[in-house]
PDB file of C-alpha atoms in Angstrom:
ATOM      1  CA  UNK M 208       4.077  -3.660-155.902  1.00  0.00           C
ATOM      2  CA  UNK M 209       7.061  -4.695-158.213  1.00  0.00           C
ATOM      3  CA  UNK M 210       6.700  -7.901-157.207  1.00  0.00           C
ATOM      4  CA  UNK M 211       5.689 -10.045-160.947  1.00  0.00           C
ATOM      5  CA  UNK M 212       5.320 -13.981-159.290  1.00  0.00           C
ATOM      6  CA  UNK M 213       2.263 -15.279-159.780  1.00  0.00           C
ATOM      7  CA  UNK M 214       2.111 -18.047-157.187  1.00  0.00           C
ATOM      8  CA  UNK M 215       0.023 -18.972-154.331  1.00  0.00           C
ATOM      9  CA  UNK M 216       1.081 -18.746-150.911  1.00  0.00           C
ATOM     10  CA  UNK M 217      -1.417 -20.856-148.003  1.00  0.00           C
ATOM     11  CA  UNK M 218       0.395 -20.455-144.451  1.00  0.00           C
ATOM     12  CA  UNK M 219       0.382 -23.705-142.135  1.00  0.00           C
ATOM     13  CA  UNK M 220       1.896 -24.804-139.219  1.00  0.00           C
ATOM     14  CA  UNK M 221       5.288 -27.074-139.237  1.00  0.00           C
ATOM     15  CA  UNK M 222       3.719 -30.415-139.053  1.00  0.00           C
ATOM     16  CA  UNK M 223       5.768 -31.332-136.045  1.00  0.00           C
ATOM     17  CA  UNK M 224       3.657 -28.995-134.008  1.00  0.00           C
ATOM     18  CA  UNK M 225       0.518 -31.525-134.855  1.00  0.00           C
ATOM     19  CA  UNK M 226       2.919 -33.825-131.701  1.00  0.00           C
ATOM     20  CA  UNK M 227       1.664 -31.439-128.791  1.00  0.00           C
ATOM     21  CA  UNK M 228      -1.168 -29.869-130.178  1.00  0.00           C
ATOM     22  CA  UNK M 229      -2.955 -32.919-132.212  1.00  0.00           C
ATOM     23  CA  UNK M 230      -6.160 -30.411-132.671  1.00  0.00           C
ATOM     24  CA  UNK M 231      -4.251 -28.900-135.227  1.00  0.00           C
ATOM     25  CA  UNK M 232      -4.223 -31.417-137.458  1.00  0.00           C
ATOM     26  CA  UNK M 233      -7.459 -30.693-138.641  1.00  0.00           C
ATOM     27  CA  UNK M 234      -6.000 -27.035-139.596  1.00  0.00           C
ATOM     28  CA  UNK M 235      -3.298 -28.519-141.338  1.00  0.00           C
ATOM     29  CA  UNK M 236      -5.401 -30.718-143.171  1.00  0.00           C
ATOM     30  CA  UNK M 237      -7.285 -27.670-144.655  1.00  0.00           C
ATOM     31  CA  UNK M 238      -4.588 -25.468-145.277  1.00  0.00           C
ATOM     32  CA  UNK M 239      -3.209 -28.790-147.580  1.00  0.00           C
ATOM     33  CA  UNK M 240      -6.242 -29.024-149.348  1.00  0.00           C
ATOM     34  CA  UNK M 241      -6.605 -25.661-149.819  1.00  0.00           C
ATOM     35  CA  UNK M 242      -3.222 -25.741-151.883  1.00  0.00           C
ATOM     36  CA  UNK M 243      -4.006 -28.303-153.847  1.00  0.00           C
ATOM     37  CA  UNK M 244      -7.548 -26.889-154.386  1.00  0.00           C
ATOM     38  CA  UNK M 245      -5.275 -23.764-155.788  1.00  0.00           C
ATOM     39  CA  UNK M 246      -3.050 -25.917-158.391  1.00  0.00           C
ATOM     40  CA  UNK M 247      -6.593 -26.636-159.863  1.00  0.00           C
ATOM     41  CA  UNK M 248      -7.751 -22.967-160.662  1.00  0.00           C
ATOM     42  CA  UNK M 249      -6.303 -21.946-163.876  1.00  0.00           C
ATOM     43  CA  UNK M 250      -5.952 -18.523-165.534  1.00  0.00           C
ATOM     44  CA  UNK M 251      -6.757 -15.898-162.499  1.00  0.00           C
ATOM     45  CA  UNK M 252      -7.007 -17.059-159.094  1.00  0.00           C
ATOM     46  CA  UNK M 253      -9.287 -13.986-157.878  1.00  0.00           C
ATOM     47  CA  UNK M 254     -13.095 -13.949-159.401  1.00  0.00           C
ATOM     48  CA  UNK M 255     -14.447 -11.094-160.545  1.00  0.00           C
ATOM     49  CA  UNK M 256     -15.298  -9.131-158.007  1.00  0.00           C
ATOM     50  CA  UNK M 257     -17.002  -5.979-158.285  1.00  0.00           C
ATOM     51  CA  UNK M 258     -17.151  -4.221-154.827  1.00  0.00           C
ATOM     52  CA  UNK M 259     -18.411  -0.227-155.501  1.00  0.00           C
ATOM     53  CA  UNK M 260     -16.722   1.608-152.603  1.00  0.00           C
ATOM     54  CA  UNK M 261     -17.555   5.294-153.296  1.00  0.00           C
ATOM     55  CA  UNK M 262     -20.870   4.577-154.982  1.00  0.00           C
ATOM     56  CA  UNK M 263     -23.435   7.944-155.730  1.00  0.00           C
ATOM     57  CA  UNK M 264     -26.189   8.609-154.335  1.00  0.00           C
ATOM     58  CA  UNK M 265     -28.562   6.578-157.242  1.00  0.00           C
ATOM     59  CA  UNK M 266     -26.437   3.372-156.951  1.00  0.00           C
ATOM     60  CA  UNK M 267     -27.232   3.066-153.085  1.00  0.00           C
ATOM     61  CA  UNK M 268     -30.809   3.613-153.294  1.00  0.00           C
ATOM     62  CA  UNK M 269     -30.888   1.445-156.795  1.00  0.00           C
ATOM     63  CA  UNK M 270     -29.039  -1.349-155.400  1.00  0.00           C
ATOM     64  CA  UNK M 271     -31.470  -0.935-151.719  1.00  0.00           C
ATOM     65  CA  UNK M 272     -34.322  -0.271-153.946  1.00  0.00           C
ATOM     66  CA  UNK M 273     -33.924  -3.860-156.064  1.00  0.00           C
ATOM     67  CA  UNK M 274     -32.676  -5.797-152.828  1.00  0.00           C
ATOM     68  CA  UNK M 275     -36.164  -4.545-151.363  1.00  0.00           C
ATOM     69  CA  UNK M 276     -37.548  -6.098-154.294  1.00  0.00           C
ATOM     70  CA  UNK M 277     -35.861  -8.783-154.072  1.00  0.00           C
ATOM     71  CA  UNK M 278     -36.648  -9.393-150.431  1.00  0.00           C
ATOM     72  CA  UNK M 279     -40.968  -9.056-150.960  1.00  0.00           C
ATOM     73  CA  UNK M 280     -40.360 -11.835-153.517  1.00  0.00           C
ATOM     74  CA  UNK M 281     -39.047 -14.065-150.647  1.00  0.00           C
ATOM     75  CA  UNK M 282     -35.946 -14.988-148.095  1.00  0.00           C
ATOM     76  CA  UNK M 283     -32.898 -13.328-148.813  1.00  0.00           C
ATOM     77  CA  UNK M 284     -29.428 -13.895-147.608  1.00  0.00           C
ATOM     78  CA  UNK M 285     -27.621 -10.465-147.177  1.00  0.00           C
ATOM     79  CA  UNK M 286     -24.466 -10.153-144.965  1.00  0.00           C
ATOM     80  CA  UNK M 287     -23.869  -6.749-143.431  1.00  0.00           C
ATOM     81  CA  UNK M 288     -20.799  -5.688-141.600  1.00  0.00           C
ATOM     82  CA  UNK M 289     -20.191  -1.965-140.141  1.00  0.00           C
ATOM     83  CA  UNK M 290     -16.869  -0.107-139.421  1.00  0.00           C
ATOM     84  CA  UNK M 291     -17.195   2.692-136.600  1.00  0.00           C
ATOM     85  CA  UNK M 292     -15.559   5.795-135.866  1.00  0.00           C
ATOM     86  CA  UNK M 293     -15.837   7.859-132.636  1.00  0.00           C
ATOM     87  CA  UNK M 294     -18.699   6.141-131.670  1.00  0.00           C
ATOM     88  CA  UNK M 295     -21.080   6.551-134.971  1.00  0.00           C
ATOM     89  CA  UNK M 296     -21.400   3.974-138.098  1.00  0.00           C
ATOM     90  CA  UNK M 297     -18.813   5.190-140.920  1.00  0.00           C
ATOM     91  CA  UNK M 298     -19.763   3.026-143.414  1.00  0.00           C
ATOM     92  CA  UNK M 299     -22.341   0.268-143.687  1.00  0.00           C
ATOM     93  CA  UNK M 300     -21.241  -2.761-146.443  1.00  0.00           C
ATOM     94  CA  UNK M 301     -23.602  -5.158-147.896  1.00  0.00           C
ATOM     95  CA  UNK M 302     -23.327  -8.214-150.233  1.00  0.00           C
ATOM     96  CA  UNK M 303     -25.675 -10.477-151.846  1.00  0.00           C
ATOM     97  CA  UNK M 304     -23.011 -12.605-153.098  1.00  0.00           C
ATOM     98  CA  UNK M 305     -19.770 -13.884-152.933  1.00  0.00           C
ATOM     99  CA  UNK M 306     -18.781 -11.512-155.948  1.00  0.00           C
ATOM    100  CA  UNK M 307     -20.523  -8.697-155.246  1.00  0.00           C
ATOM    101  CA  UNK M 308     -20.695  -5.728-152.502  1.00  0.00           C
ATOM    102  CA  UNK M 309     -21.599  -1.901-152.077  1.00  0.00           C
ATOM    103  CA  UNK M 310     -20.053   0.099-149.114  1.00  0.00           C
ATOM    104  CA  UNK M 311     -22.141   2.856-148.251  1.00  0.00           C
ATOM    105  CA  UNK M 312     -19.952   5.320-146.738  1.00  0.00           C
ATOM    106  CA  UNK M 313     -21.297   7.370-143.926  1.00  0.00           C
ATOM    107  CA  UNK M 314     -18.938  10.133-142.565  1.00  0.00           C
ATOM    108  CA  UNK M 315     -15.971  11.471-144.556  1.00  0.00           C
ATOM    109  CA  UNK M 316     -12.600  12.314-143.706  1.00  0.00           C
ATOM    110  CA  UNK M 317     -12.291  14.968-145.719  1.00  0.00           C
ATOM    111  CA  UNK M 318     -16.063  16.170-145.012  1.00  0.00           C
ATOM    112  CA  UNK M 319     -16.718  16.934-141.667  1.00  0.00           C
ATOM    113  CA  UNK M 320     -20.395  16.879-142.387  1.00  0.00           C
ATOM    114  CA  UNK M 321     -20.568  13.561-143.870  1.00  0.00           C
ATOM    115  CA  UNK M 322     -20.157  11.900-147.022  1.00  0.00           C
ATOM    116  CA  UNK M 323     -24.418  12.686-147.795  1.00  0.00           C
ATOM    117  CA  UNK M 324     -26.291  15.729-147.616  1.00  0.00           C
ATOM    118  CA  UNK M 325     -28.578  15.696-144.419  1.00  0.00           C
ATOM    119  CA  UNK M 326     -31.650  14.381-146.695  1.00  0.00           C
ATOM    120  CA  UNK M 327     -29.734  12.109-149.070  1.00  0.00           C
ATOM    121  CA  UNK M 328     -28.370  10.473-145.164  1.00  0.00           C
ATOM    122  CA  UNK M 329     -32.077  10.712-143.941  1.00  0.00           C
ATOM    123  CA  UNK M 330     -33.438   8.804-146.983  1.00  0.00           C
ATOM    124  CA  UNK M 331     -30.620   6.474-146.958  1.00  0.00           C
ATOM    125  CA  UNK M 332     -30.702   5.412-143.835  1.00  0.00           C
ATOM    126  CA  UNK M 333     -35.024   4.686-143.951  1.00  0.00           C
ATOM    127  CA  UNK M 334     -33.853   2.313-146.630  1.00  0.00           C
ATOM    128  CA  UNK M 335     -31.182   0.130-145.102  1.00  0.00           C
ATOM    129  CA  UNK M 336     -34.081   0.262-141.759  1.00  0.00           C
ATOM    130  CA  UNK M 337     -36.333  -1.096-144.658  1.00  0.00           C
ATOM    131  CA  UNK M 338     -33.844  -3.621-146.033  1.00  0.00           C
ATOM    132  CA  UNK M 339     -31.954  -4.808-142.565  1.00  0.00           C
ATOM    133  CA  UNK M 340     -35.462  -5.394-140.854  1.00  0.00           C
ATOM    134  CA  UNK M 341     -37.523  -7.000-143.449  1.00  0.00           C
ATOM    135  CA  UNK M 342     -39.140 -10.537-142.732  1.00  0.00           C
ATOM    136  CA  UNK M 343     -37.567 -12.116-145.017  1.00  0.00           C
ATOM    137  CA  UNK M 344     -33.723 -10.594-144.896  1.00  0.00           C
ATOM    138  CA  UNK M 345     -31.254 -13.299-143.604  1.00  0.00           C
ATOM    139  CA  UNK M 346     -28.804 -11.258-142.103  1.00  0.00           C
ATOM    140  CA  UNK M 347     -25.218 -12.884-141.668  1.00  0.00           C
ATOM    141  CA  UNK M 348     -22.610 -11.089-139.600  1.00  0.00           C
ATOM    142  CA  UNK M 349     -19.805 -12.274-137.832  1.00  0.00           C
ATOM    143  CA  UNK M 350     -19.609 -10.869-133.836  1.00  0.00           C
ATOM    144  CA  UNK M 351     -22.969  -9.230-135.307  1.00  0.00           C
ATOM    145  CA  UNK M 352     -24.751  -8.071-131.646  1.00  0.00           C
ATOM    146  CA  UNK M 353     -21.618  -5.289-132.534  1.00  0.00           C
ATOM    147  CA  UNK M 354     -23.223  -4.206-135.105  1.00  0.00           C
ATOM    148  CA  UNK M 355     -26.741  -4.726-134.169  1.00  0.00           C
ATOM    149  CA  UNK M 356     -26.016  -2.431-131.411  1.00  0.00           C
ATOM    150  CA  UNK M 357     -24.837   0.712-133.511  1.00  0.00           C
ATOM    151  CA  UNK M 358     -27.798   0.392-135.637  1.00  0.00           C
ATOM    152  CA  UNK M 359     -30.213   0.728-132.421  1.00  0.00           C
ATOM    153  CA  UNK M 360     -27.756   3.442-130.701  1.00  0.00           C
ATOM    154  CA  UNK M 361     -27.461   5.211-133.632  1.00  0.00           C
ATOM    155  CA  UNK M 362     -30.464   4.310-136.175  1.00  0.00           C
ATOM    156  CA  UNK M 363     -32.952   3.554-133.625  1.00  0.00           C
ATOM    157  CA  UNK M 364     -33.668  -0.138-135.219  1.00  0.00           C
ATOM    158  CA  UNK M 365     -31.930  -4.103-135.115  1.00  0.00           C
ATOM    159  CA  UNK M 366     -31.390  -6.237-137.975  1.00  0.00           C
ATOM    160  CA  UNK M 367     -33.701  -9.337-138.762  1.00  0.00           C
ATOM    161  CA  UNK M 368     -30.182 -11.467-137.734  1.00  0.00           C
ATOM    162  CA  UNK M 369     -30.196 -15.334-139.412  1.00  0.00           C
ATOM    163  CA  UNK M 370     -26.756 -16.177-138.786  1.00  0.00           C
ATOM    164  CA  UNK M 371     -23.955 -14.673-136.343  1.00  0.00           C
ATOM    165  CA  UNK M 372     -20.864 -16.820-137.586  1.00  0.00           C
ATOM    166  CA  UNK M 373     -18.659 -16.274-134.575  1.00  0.00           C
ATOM    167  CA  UNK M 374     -21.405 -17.692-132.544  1.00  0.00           C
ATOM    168  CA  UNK M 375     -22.078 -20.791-134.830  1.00  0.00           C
ATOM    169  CA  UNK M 376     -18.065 -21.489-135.117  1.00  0.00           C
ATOM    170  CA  UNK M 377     -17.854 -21.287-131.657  1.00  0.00           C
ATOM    171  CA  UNK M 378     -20.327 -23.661-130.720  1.00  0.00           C
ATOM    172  CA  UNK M 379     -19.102 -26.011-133.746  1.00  0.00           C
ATOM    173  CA  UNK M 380     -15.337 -25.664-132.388  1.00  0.00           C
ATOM    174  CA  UNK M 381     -15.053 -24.015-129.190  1.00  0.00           C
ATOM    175  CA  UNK M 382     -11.685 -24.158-128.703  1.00  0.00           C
ATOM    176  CA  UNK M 383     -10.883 -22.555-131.519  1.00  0.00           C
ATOM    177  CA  UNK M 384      -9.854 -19.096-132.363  1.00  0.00           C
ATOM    178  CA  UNK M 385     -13.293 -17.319-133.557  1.00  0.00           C
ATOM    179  CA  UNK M 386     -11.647 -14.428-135.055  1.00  0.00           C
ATOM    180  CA  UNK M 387     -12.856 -12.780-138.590  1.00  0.00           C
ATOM    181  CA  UNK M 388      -9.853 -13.822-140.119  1.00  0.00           C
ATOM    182  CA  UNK M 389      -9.245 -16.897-138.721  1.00  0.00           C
ATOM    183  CA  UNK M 390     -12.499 -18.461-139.730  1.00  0.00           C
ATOM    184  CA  UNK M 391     -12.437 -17.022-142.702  1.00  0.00           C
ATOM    185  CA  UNK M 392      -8.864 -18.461-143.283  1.00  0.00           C
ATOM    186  CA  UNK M 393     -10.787 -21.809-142.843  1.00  0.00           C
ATOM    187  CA  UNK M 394     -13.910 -21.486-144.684  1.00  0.00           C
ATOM    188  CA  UNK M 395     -13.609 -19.270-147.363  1.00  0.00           C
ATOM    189  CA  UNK M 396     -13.175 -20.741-150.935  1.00  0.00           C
ATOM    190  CA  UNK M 397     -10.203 -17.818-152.140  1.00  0.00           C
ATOM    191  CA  UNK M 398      -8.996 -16.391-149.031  1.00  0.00           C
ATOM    192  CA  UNK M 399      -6.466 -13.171-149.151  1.00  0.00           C
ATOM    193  CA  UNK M 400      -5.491 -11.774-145.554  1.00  0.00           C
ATOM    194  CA  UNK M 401      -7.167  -8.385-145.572  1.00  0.00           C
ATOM    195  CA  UNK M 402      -7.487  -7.936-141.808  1.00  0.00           C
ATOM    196  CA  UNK M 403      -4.171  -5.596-141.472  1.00  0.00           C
ATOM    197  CA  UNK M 404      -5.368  -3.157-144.255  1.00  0.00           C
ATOM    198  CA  UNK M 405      -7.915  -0.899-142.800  1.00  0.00           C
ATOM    199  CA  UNK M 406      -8.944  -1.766-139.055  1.00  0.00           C
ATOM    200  CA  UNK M 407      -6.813   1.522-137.521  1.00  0.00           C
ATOM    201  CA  UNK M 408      -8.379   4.733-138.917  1.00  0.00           C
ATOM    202  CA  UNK M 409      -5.339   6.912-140.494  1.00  0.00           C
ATOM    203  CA  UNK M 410      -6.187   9.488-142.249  1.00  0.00           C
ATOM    204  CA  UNK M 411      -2.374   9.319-144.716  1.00  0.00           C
ATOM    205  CA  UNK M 412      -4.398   5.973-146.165  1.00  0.00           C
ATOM    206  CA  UNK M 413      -6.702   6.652-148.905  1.00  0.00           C
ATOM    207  CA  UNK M 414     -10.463   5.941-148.010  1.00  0.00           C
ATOM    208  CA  UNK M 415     -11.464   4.042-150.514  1.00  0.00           C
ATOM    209  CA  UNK M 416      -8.781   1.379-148.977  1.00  0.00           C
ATOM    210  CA  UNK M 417     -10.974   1.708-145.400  1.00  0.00           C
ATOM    211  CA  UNK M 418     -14.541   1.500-147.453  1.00  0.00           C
ATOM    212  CA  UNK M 419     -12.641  -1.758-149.009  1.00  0.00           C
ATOM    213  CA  UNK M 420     -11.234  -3.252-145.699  1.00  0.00           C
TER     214      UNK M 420
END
């Protein structure tokens, strides 16, 4: 946190390993670019991201309310990942866009009743059933049957899925790692290595930084 450098850091293999493992050069070869894609950005290398992690009750059903909108108007891409806790959905996060995202939390450390009263969490959850399964959603996950399968345990419903991104990596490179964070290490345009900040549930860590991860 005192740390005041401002400079980019993109990880890479030794380019001697490329000798016994020549499938790697391909990884190098991105992680390269990447940097140089870096010494182009100036001012701010992060966008300006707006992620609401402990929205109220009218931002979730405004934000559901205008993607439903949205979605009678015509196809939609929405990607929709879940975190879980004892066996229930704790929070269900949505984004429209590379800048933008909502987590809607679901239970509450603090609250052992839940972050929603029992008919704000009723209503809630008849909107992301309305959203999630509407023709025209294009849900994108990544190992989404995961999640697919907490919404019918728990919600009684499956997502209109478009695009499973683990699946669709693997089949483009199968012997690849098809990890979250290794794809995303690949593919995304401003990648920051997030996957260490939120996977274990401890309840010392604020939970805003678990809504975030």
């Amino acid at each position: 946190p005192d740390c005041q450098h401002k400079c980019h850091v993109v990880p890479t293999f030794n380019p001697a390993f490329i000798y016994g493992n020549w499938p790697a050069r391909r990884l190098i070869k991105r992680d390269i670019t990447r940097g140089k894609e870096c010494l182009k950005i100036e001012g701010r290398y992060e966008p300006k991201w707006t992620f609401i992690l402990r929205p109220s009750f009218a931002q979730c059903t405004e934000f559901l309310d205008k993607t439903l909108r949205e979605l009678q108007a015509g196809p939609k891409l929405l990607a929709v990942d879940i975190e879980t806790r004892r066996g229930q959905i704790a929070c269900v996060g949505l984004a429209p866009s590379k800048e933008f995202a909502i987590c809607i939390p679901i239970l509450d450390a603090k609250n052992p009743r839940g972050y929603w009263s029992q008919d704000e969490e009723s209503l809630l959850v008849d909107k992301l059933r309305d959203v999630l399964t509407h023709p025209h959603a294009r849900i994108i996950g990544h190992n989404f049957h995961y999640d697919d399968s907490y919404f019918a345990k728990c919600w009684g419903f499956r997502c209109n899925v478009a695009h499973d991104t683990m699946i669709e990596w693997h089949v483009l490179f199968a012997r690849w790692e098809k990890s979250l964070s290794f794809v995303c290490s690949i593919l995304c345009e401003r990648y920051i290595y997030w996957k260490d900040d939120g996977k274990e549930w401890d309840y010392s860590v604020p939970e805003e930084r678990y809504w975030a991860y």
